[in-house]
Amino acid sequence: MRTDTNDTIVVSALRARTSFGKLLRRVENERRSLVIEKRGTPKAVLLSIRDYVGLAAPEPEVLRVIGEESRKKGTDKLSSRQVEQIINAARADRPKRGRFRSASSSTPT
């Protein structure tokens, strides 16, 4: 196993097969990619799911900003249930609006 200039781990296919669990943990924990070689030729890359998603569907700028604000305010730690409760409470506090106008209000005079 060696590391190239980009801090990428390079391993043989045999080493990847025998140490897959350990390599998988390193990729996730250290946020590094892993190049798997067979007979000295790169054949595959192992990435964390977070890195893969970032490559496959880059985060729009607005979502990045919202995420930063959420981390600053601590709201990124809320569970789905807590978010649902906050939304329901905010909706309950809003004044009710009528869905339909009465027939007399829409009739011209």
PDB file of N, CA, C and O in Angstrom, residues 31-94:
ATOM      1  N   ARG A  31     -11.791  10.425   4.842  1.00  0.00           N
ATOM      2  CA  ARG A  31     -12.275  11.147   3.651  1.00  0.00           C
ATOM      3  C   ARG A  31     -11.229  11.137   2.536  1.00  0.00           C
ATOM      4  O   ARG A  31     -10.904  12.149   1.940  1.00  0.00           O
ATOM      5  N   ARG A  32     -10.700   9.960   2.267  1.00  0.00           N
ATOM      6  CA  ARG A  32      -9.702   9.792   1.212  1.00  0.00           C
ATOM      7  C   ARG A  32     -10.242   8.817   0.184  1.00  0.00           C
ATOM      8  O   ARG A  32     -11.122   8.019   0.471  1.00  0.00           O
ATOM      9  N   SER A  33      -9.696   8.890  -1.000  1.00  0.00           N
ATOM     10  CA  SER A  33     -10.082   7.926  -2.032  1.00  0.00           C
ATOM     11  C   SER A  33      -9.039   6.815  -2.080  1.00  0.00           C
ATOM     12  O   SER A  33      -7.924   6.966  -1.592  1.00  0.00           O
ATOM     13  N   LEU A  34      -9.429   5.710  -2.680  1.00  0.00           N
ATOM     14  CA  LEU A  34      -8.576   4.544  -2.755  1.00  0.00           C
ATOM     15  C   LEU A  34      -8.542   4.078  -4.204  1.00  0.00           C
ATOM     16  O   LEU A  34      -9.591   3.850  -4.807  1.00  0.00           O
ATOM     17  N   VAL A  35      -7.356   3.973  -4.764  1.00  0.00           N
ATOM     18  CA  VAL A  35      -7.197   3.463  -6.124  1.00  0.00           C
ATOM     19  C   VAL A  35      -6.761   2.007  -6.017  1.00  0.00           C
ATOM     20  O   VAL A  35      -5.817   1.678  -5.299  1.00  0.00           O
ATOM     21  N   ILE A  36      -7.473   1.151  -6.730  1.00  0.00           N
ATOM     22  CA  ILE A  36      -7.155  -0.274  -6.721  1.00  0.00           C
ATOM     23  C   ILE A  36      -6.479  -0.611  -8.041  1.00  0.00           C
ATOM     24  O   ILE A  36      -7.032  -0.345  -9.115  1.00  0.00           O
ATOM     25  N   GLU A  37      -5.268  -1.168  -7.934  1.00  0.00           N
ATOM     26  CA  GLU A  37      -4.491  -1.511  -9.122  1.00  0.00           C
ATOM     27  C   GLU A  37      -4.427  -3.020  -9.299  1.00  0.00           C
ATOM     28  O   GLU A  37      -4.451  -3.775  -8.336  1.00  0.00           O
ATOM     29  N   LYS A  38      -4.354  -3.421 -10.563  1.00  0.00           N
ATOM     30  CA  LYS A  38      -4.115  -4.828 -10.887  1.00  0.00           C
ATOM     31  C   LYS A  38      -2.914  -4.849 -11.820  1.00  0.00           C
ATOM     32  O   LYS A  38      -2.950  -4.227 -12.882  1.00  0.00           O
ATOM     33  N   ARG A  39      -1.855  -5.506 -11.370  1.00  0.00           N
ATOM     34  CA  ARG A  39      -0.593  -5.570 -12.124  1.00  0.00           C
ATOM     35  C   ARG A  39      -0.067  -4.177 -12.464  1.00  0.00           C
ATOM     36  O   ARG A  39       0.393  -3.915 -13.573  1.00  0.00           O
ATOM     37  N   GLY A  40      -0.217  -3.256 -11.490  1.00  0.00           N
ATOM     38  CA  GLY A  40       0.335  -1.908 -11.647  1.00  0.00           C
ATOM     39  C   GLY A  40      -0.528  -0.945 -12.434  1.00  0.00           C
ATOM     40  O   GLY A  40      -0.163   0.213 -12.610  1.00  0.00           O
ATOM     41  N   THR A  41      -1.672  -1.397 -12.919  1.00  0.00           N
ATOM     42  CA  THR A  41      -2.565  -0.539 -13.697  1.00  0.00           C
ATOM     43  C   THR A  41      -3.810  -0.210 -12.873  1.00  0.00           C
ATOM     44  O   THR A  41      -4.468  -1.126 -12.384  1.00  0.00           O
ATOM     45  N   PRO A  42      -4.138   1.097 -12.713  1.00  0.00           N
ATOM     46  CA  PRO A  42      -5.352   1.451 -11.965  1.00  0.00           C
ATOM     47  C   PRO A  42      -6.597   0.866 -12.630  1.00  0.00           C
ATOM     48  O   PRO A  42      -6.793   0.995 -13.830  1.00  0.00           O
ATOM     49  N   LYS A  43      -7.427   0.185 -11.833  1.00  0.00           N
ATOM     50  CA  LYS A  43      -8.628  -0.463 -12.361  1.00  0.00           C
ATOM     51  C   LYS A  43      -9.917   0.089 -11.758  1.00  0.00           C
ATOM     52  O   LYS A  43     -10.955   0.060 -12.401  1.00  0.00           O
ATOM     53  N   ALA A  44      -9.863   0.580 -10.497  1.00  0.00           N
ATOM     54  CA  ALA A  44     -11.081   1.051  -9.832  1.00  0.00           C
ATOM     55  C   ALA A  44     -10.726   2.066  -8.760  1.00  0.00           C
ATOM     56  O   ALA A  44      -9.572   2.170  -8.339  1.00  0.00           O
ATOM     57  N   VAL A  45     -11.752   2.795  -8.323  1.00  0.00           N
ATOM     58  CA  VAL A  45     -11.600   3.779  -7.250  1.00  0.00           C
ATOM     59  C   VAL A  45     -12.681   3.521  -6.213  1.00  0.00           C
ATOM     60  O   VAL A  45     -13.838   3.277  -6.557  1.00  0.00           O
ATOM     61  N   LEU A  46     -12.300   3.578  -4.952  1.00  0.00           N
ATOM     62  CA  LEU A  46     -13.252   3.457  -3.855  1.00  0.00           C
ATOM     63  C   LEU A  46     -13.352   4.821  -3.182  1.00  0.00           C
ATOM     64  O   LEU A  46     -12.342   5.398  -2.777  1.00  0.00           O
ATOM     65  N   LEU A  47     -14.588   5.360  -3.112  1.00  0.00           N
ATOM     66  CA  LEU A  47     -14.849   6.661  -2.499  1.00  0.00           C
ATOM     67  C   LEU A  47     -15.866   6.504  -1.390  1.00  0.00           C
ATOM     68  O   LEU A  47     -16.698   5.599  -1.428  1.00  0.00           O
ATOM     69  N   SER A  48     -15.855   7.431  -0.440  1.00  0.00           N
ATOM     70  CA  SER A  48     -16.934   7.444   0.554  1.00  0.00           C
ATOM     71  C   SER A  48     -18.211   7.857  -0.178  1.00  0.00           C
ATOM     72  O   SER A  48     -18.161   8.507  -1.220  1.00  0.00           O
ATOM     73  N   ILE A  49     -19.343   7.502   0.366  1.00  0.00           N
ATOM     74  CA  ILE A  49     -20.614   7.845  -0.271  1.00  0.00           C
ATOM     75  C   ILE A  49     -20.766   9.353  -0.339  1.00  0.00           C
ATOM     76  O   ILE A  49     -21.277   9.900  -1.314  1.00  0.00           O
ATOM     77  N   ARG A  50     -20.304  10.061   0.679  1.00  0.00           N
ATOM     78  CA  ARG A  50     -20.382  11.530   0.694  1.00  0.00           C
ATOM     79  C   ARG A  50     -19.585  12.125  -0.475  1.00  0.00           C
ATOM     80  O   ARG A  50     -20.054  13.022  -1.163  1.00  0.00           O
ATOM     81  N   ASP A  51     -18.387  11.612  -0.704  1.00  0.00           N
ATOM     82  CA  ASP A  51     -17.581  12.109  -1.821  1.00  0.00           C
ATOM     83  C   ASP A  51     -18.221  11.763  -3.162  1.00  0.00           C
ATOM     84  O   ASP A  51     -18.214  12.569  -4.087  1.00  0.00           O
ATOM     85  N   TYR A  52     -18.772  10.562  -3.258  1.00  0.00           N
ATOM     86  CA  TYR A  52     -19.417  10.150  -4.504  1.00  0.00           C
ATOM     87  C   TYR A  52     -20.611  11.043  -4.826  1.00  0.00           C
ATOM     88  O   TYR A  52     -20.772  11.516  -5.944  1.00  0.00           O
ATOM     89  N   VAL A  53     -21.461  11.288  -3.828  1.00  0.00           N
ATOM     90  CA  VAL A  53     -22.630  12.141  -4.049  1.00  0.00           C
ATOM     91  C   VAL A  53     -22.188  13.543  -4.447  1.00  0.00           C
ATOM     92  O   VAL A  53     -22.786  14.167  -5.322  1.00  0.00           O
ATOM     93  N   GLY A  54     -21.132  14.035  -3.822  1.00  0.00           N
ATOM     94  CA  GLY A  54     -20.605  15.355  -4.174  1.00  0.00           C
ATOM     95  C   GLY A  54     -20.144  15.430  -5.617  1.00  0.00           C
ATOM     96  O   GLY A  54     -20.295  16.466  -6.278  1.00  0.00           O
ATOM     97  N   LEU A  55     -19.605  14.338  -6.121  1.00  0.00           N
ATOM     98  CA  LEU A  55     -19.169  14.302  -7.520  1.00  0.00           C
ATOM     99  C   LEU A  55     -20.342  14.099  -8.470  1.00  0.00           C
ATOM    100  O   LEU A  55     -20.411  14.703  -9.534  1.00  0.00           O
ATOM    101  N   ALA A  56     -21.272  13.234  -8.077  1.00  0.00           N
ATOM    102  CA  ALA A  56     -22.392  12.890  -8.947  1.00  0.00           C
ATOM    103  C   ALA A  56     -23.418  14.013  -9.036  1.00  0.00           C
ATOM    104  O   ALA A  56     -23.997  14.250 -10.090  1.00  0.00           O
ATOM    105  N   ALA A  57     -23.662  14.692  -7.922  1.00  0.00           N
ATOM    106  CA  ALA A  57     -24.671  15.760  -7.886  1.00  0.00           C
ATOM    107  C   ALA A  57     -24.158  16.861  -6.974  1.00  0.00           C
ATOM    108  O   ALA A  57     -24.476  16.888  -5.786  1.00  0.00           O
ATOM    109  N   PRO A  58     -23.361  17.778  -7.501  1.00  0.00           N
ATOM    110  CA  PRO A  58     -22.800  18.837  -6.658  1.00  0.00           C
ATOM    111  C   PRO A  58     -23.899  19.650  -5.973  1.00  0.00           C
ATOM    112  O   PRO A  58     -24.955  19.886  -6.542  1.00  0.00           O
ATOM    113  N   GLU A  59     -23.621  20.043  -4.752  1.00  0.00           N
ATOM    114  CA  GLU A  59     -24.575  20.785  -3.943  1.00  0.00           C
ATOM    115  C   GLU A  59     -24.746  22.208  -4.485  1.00  0.00           C
ATOM    116  O   GLU A  59     -23.760  22.919  -4.663  1.00  0.00           O
ATOM    117  N   PRO A  60     -25.969  22.611  -4.757  1.00  0.00           N
ATOM    118  CA  PRO A  60     -26.183  23.988  -5.196  1.00  0.00           C
ATOM    119  C   PRO A  60     -25.749  24.970  -4.106  1.00  0.00           C
ATOM    120  O   PRO A  60     -25.823  24.657  -2.918  1.00  0.00           O
ATOM    121  N   GLU A  61     -25.330  26.134  -4.497  1.00  0.00           N
ATOM    122  CA  GLU A  61     -24.835  27.147  -3.561  1.00  0.00           C
ATOM    123  C   GLU A  61     -25.855  27.461  -2.469  1.00  0.00           C
ATOM    124  O   GLU A  61     -25.507  27.586  -1.299  1.00  0.00           O
ATOM    125  N   VAL A  62     -27.111  27.566  -2.828  1.00  0.00           N
ATOM    126  CA  VAL A  62     -28.131  27.924  -1.838  1.00  0.00           C
ATOM    127  C   VAL A  62     -28.234  26.852  -0.746  1.00  0.00           C
ATOM    128  O   VAL A  62     -28.391  27.173   0.433  1.00  0.00           O
ATOM    129  N   LEU A  63     -28.110  25.586  -1.113  1.00  0.00           N
ATOM    130  CA  LEU A  63     -28.166  24.525  -0.107  1.00  0.00           C
ATOM    131  C   LEU A  63     -26.941  24.561   0.803  1.00  0.00           C
ATOM    132  O   LEU A  63     -27.042  24.280   1.997  1.00  0.00           O
ATOM    133  N   ARG A  64     -25.797  24.925   0.248  1.00  0.00           N
ATOM    134  CA  ARG A  64     -24.584  25.039   1.063  1.00  0.00           C
ATOM    135  C   ARG A  64     -24.750  26.140   2.107  1.00  0.00           C
ATOM    136  O   ARG A  64     -24.436  25.956   3.281  1.00  0.00           O
ATOM    137  N   VAL A  65     -25.302  27.273   1.692  1.00  0.00           N
ATOM    138  CA  VAL A  65     -25.515  28.399   2.604  1.00  0.00           C
ATOM    139  C   VAL A  65     -26.524  28.017   3.692  1.00  0.00           C
ATOM    140  O   VAL A  65     -26.317  28.299   4.875  1.00  0.00           O
ATOM    141  N   ILE A  66     -27.613  27.362   3.302  1.00  0.00           N
ATOM    142  CA  ILE A  66     -28.616  26.925   4.276  1.00  0.00           C
ATOM    143  C   ILE A  66     -27.993  25.951   5.270  1.00  0.00           C
ATOM    144  O   ILE A  66     -28.241  26.026   6.474  1.00  0.00           O
ATOM    145  N   GLY A  67     -27.169  25.047   4.790  1.00  0.00           N
ATOM    146  CA  GLY A  67     -26.500  24.087   5.670  1.00  0.00           C
ATOM    147  C   GLY A  67     -25.582  24.772   6.669  1.00  0.00           C
ATOM    148  O   GLY A  67     -25.544  24.408   7.850  1.00  0.00           O
ATOM    149  N   GLU A  68     -24.847  25.790   6.221  1.00  0.00           N
ATOM    150  CA  GLU A  68     -23.968  26.532   7.130  1.00  0.00           C
ATOM    151  C   GLU A  68     -24.772  27.233   8.214  1.00  0.00           C
ATOM    152  O   GLU A  68     -24.415  27.199   9.390  1.00  0.00           O
ATOM    153  N   GLU A  69     -25.867  27.872   7.817  1.00  0.00           N
ATOM    154  CA  GLU A  69     -26.731  28.546   8.789  1.00  0.00           C
ATOM    155  C   GLU A  69     -27.303  27.546   9.790  1.00  0.00           C
ATOM    156  O   GLU A  69     -27.373  27.827  10.984  1.00  0.00           O
ATOM    157  N   SER A  70     -27.700  26.396   9.313  1.00  0.00           N
ATOM    158  CA  SER A  70     -28.252  25.363  10.180  1.00  0.00           C
ATOM    159  C   SER A  70     -27.215  24.905  11.205  1.00  0.00           C
ATOM    160  O   SER A  70     -27.528  24.728  12.383  1.00  0.00           O
ATOM    161  N   ARG A  71     -25.973  24.722  10.765  1.00  0.00           N
ATOM    162  CA  ARG A  71     -24.915  24.314  11.690  1.00  0.00           C
ATOM    163  C   ARG A  71     -24.642  25.407  12.723  1.00  0.00           C
ATOM    164  O   ARG A  71     -24.447  25.125  13.901  1.00  0.00           O
ATOM    165  N   LYS A  72     -24.644  26.676  12.294  1.00  0.00           N
ATOM    166  CA  LYS A  72     -24.405  27.795  13.219  1.00  0.00           C
ATOM    167  C   LYS A  72     -25.480  27.857  14.291  1.00  0.00           C
ATOM    168  O   LYS A  72     -25.199  28.119  15.450  1.00  0.00           O
ATOM    169  N   LYS A  73     -26.735  27.635  13.895  1.00  0.00           N
ATOM    170  CA  LYS A  73     -27.859  27.731  14.835  1.00  0.00           C
ATOM    171  C   LYS A  73     -28.083  26.445  15.618  1.00  0.00           C
ATOM    172  O   LYS A  73     -28.882  26.416  16.544  1.00  0.00           O
ATOM    173  N   GLY A  74     -27.423  25.366  15.217  1.00  0.00           N
ATOM    174  CA  GLY A  74     -27.590  24.097  15.904  1.00  0.00           C
ATOM    175  C   GLY A  74     -28.802  23.309  15.454  1.00  0.00           C
ATOM    176  O   GLY A  74     -29.112  22.264  16.017  1.00  0.00           O
ATOM    177  N   THR A  75     -29.498  23.790  14.443  1.00  0.00           N
ATOM    178  CA  THR A  75     -30.701  23.088  13.987  1.00  0.00           C
ATOM    179  C   THR A  75     -30.381  21.859  13.143  1.00  0.00           C
ATOM    180  O   THR A  75     -31.275  21.072  12.856  1.00  0.00           O
ATOM    181  N   ASP A  76     -29.129  21.684  12.787  1.00  0.00           N
ATOM    182  CA  ASP A  76     -28.744  20.496  12.013  1.00  0.00           C
ATOM    183  C   ASP A  76     -28.793  19.231  12.864  1.00  0.00           C
ATOM    184  O   ASP A  76     -28.746  18.133  12.349  1.00  0.00           O
ATOM    185  N   LYS A  77     -28.937  19.377  14.169  1.00  0.00           N
ATOM    186  CA  LYS A  77     -28.986  18.235  15.084  1.00  0.00           C
ATOM    187  C   LYS A  77     -30.420  17.764  15.350  1.00  0.00           C
ATOM    188  O   LYS A  77     -30.633  16.802  16.066  1.00  0.00           O
ATOM    189  N   LEU A  78     -31.422  18.469  14.815  1.00  0.00           N
ATOM    190  CA  LEU A  78     -32.821  18.108  15.063  1.00  0.00           C
ATOM    191  C   LEU A  78     -33.194  16.830  14.308  1.00  0.00           C
ATOM    192  O   LEU A  78     -32.783  16.634  13.177  1.00  0.00           O
ATOM    193  N   SER A  79     -34.015  16.012  14.950  1.00  0.00           N
ATOM    194  CA  SER A  79     -34.519  14.809  14.295  1.00  0.00           C
ATOM    195  C   SER A  79     -35.694  15.181  13.389  1.00  0.00           C
ATOM    196  O   SER A  79     -36.251  16.278  13.501  1.00  0.00           O
ATOM    197  N   SER A  80     -36.095  14.275  12.531  1.00  0.00           N
ATOM    198  CA  SER A  80     -37.253  14.506  11.655  1.00  0.00           C
ATOM    199  C   SER A  80     -38.501  14.769  12.479  1.00  0.00           C
ATOM    200  O   SER A  80     -39.313  15.628  12.138  1.00  0.00           O
ATOM    201  N   ARG A  81     -38.656  14.039  13.556  1.00  0.00           N
ATOM    202  CA  ARG A  81     -39.824  14.222  14.431  1.00  0.00           C
ATOM    203  C   ARG A  81     -39.832  15.623  15.043  1.00  0.00           C
ATOM    204  O   ARG A  81     -40.870  16.282  15.110  1.00  0.00           O
ATOM    205  N   GLN A  82     -38.673  16.107  15.490  1.00  0.00           N
ATOM    206  CA  GLN A  82     -38.595  17.449  16.067  1.00  0.00           C
ATOM    207  C   GLN A  82     -38.925  18.519  15.029  1.00  0.00           C
ATOM    208  O   GLN A  82     -39.633  19.479  15.323  1.00  0.00           O
ATOM    209  N   VAL A  83     -38.417  18.348  13.815  1.00  0.00           N
ATOM    210  CA  VAL A  83     -38.712  19.294  12.737  1.00  0.00           C
ATOM    211  C   VAL A  83     -40.213  19.315  12.469  1.00  0.00           C
ATOM    212  O   VAL A  83     -40.819  20.385  12.345  1.00  0.00           O
ATOM    213  N   GLU A  84     -40.825  18.144  12.417  1.00  0.00           N
ATOM    214  CA  GLU A  84     -42.269  18.037  12.180  1.00  0.00           C
ATOM    215  C   GLU A  84     -43.058  18.757  13.275  1.00  0.00           C
ATOM    216  O   GLU A  84     -44.018  19.475  13.002  1.00  0.00           O
ATOM    217  N   GLN A  85     -42.631  18.596  14.535  1.00  0.00           N
ATOM    218  CA  GLN A  85     -43.317  19.257  15.646  1.00  0.00           C
ATOM    219  C   GLN A  85     -43.204  20.783  15.540  1.00  0.00           C
ATOM    220  O   GLN A  85     -44.175  21.497  15.793  1.00  0.00           O
ATOM    221  N   ILE A  86     -42.041  21.276  15.163  1.00  0.00           N
ATOM    222  CA  ILE A  86     -41.837  22.723  15.014  1.00  0.00           C
ATOM    223  C   ILE A  86     -42.720  23.270  13.893  1.00  0.00           C
ATOM    224  O   ILE A  86     -43.365  24.312  14.037  1.00  0.00           O
ATOM    225  N   ILE A  87     -42.777  22.557  12.787  1.00  0.00           N
ATOM    226  CA  ILE A  87     -43.613  22.989  11.656  1.00  0.00           C
ATOM    227  C   ILE A  87     -45.081  23.004  12.064  1.00  0.00           C
ATOM    228  O   ILE A  87     -45.800  23.975  11.796  1.00  0.00           O
ATOM    229  N   ASN A  88     -45.545  21.955  12.715  1.00  0.00           N
ATOM    230  CA  ASN A  88     -46.950  21.882  13.143  1.00  0.00           C
ATOM    231  C   ASN A  88     -47.287  22.992  14.128  1.00  0.00           C
ATOM    232  O   ASN A  88     -48.367  23.585  14.060  1.00  0.00           O
ATOM    233  N   ALA A  89     -46.378  23.294  15.054  1.00  0.00           N
ATOM    234  CA  ALA A  89     -46.619  24.370  16.022  1.00  0.00           C
ATOM    235  C   ALA A  89     -46.700  25.722  15.306  1.00  0.00           C
ATOM    236  O   ALA A  89     -47.562  26.546  15.628  1.00  0.00           O
ATOM    237  N   ALA A  90     -45.828  25.953  14.336  1.00  0.00           N
ATOM    238  CA  ALA A  90     -45.857  27.213  13.596  1.00  0.00           C
ATOM    239  C   ALA A  90     -47.145  27.337  12.790  1.00  0.00           C
ATOM    240  O   ALA A  90     -47.749  28.421  12.722  1.00  0.00           O
ATOM    241  N   ARG A  91     -47.599  26.257  12.216  1.00  0.00           N
ATOM    242  CA  ARG A  91     -48.853  26.281  11.457  1.00  0.00           C
ATOM    243  C   ARG A  91     -50.048  26.540  12.368  1.00  0.00           C
ATOM    244  O   ARG A  91     -50.988  27.232  11.992  1.00  0.00           O
ATOM    245  N   ALA A  92     -50.013  25.970  13.564  1.00  0.00           N
ATOM    246  CA  ALA A  92     -51.121  26.152  14.509  1.00  0.00           C
ATOM    247  C   ALA A  92     -51.193  27.605  14.991  1.00  0.00           C
ATOM    248  O   ALA A  92     -52.278  28.110  15.280  1.00  0.00           O
ATOM    249  N   ASP A  93     -50.064  28.278  15.075  1.00  0.00           N
ATOM    250  CA  ASP A  93     -50.020  29.673  15.533  1.00  0.00           C
ATOM    251  C   ASP A  93     -50.480  30.664  14.475  1.00  0.00           C
ATOM    252  O   ASP A  93     -50.811  31.798  14.788  1.00  0.00           O
ATOM    253  N   ARG A  94     -50.483  30.265  13.216  1.00  0.00           N
ATOM    254  CA  ARG A  94     -50.894  31.166  12.131  1.00  0.00           C
ATOM    255  C   ARG A  94     -52.390  31.393  12.174  1.00  0.00           C
ATOM    256  O   ARG A  94     -53.149  30.453  12.445  1.00  0.00           O
TER     257      ARG A  94
END
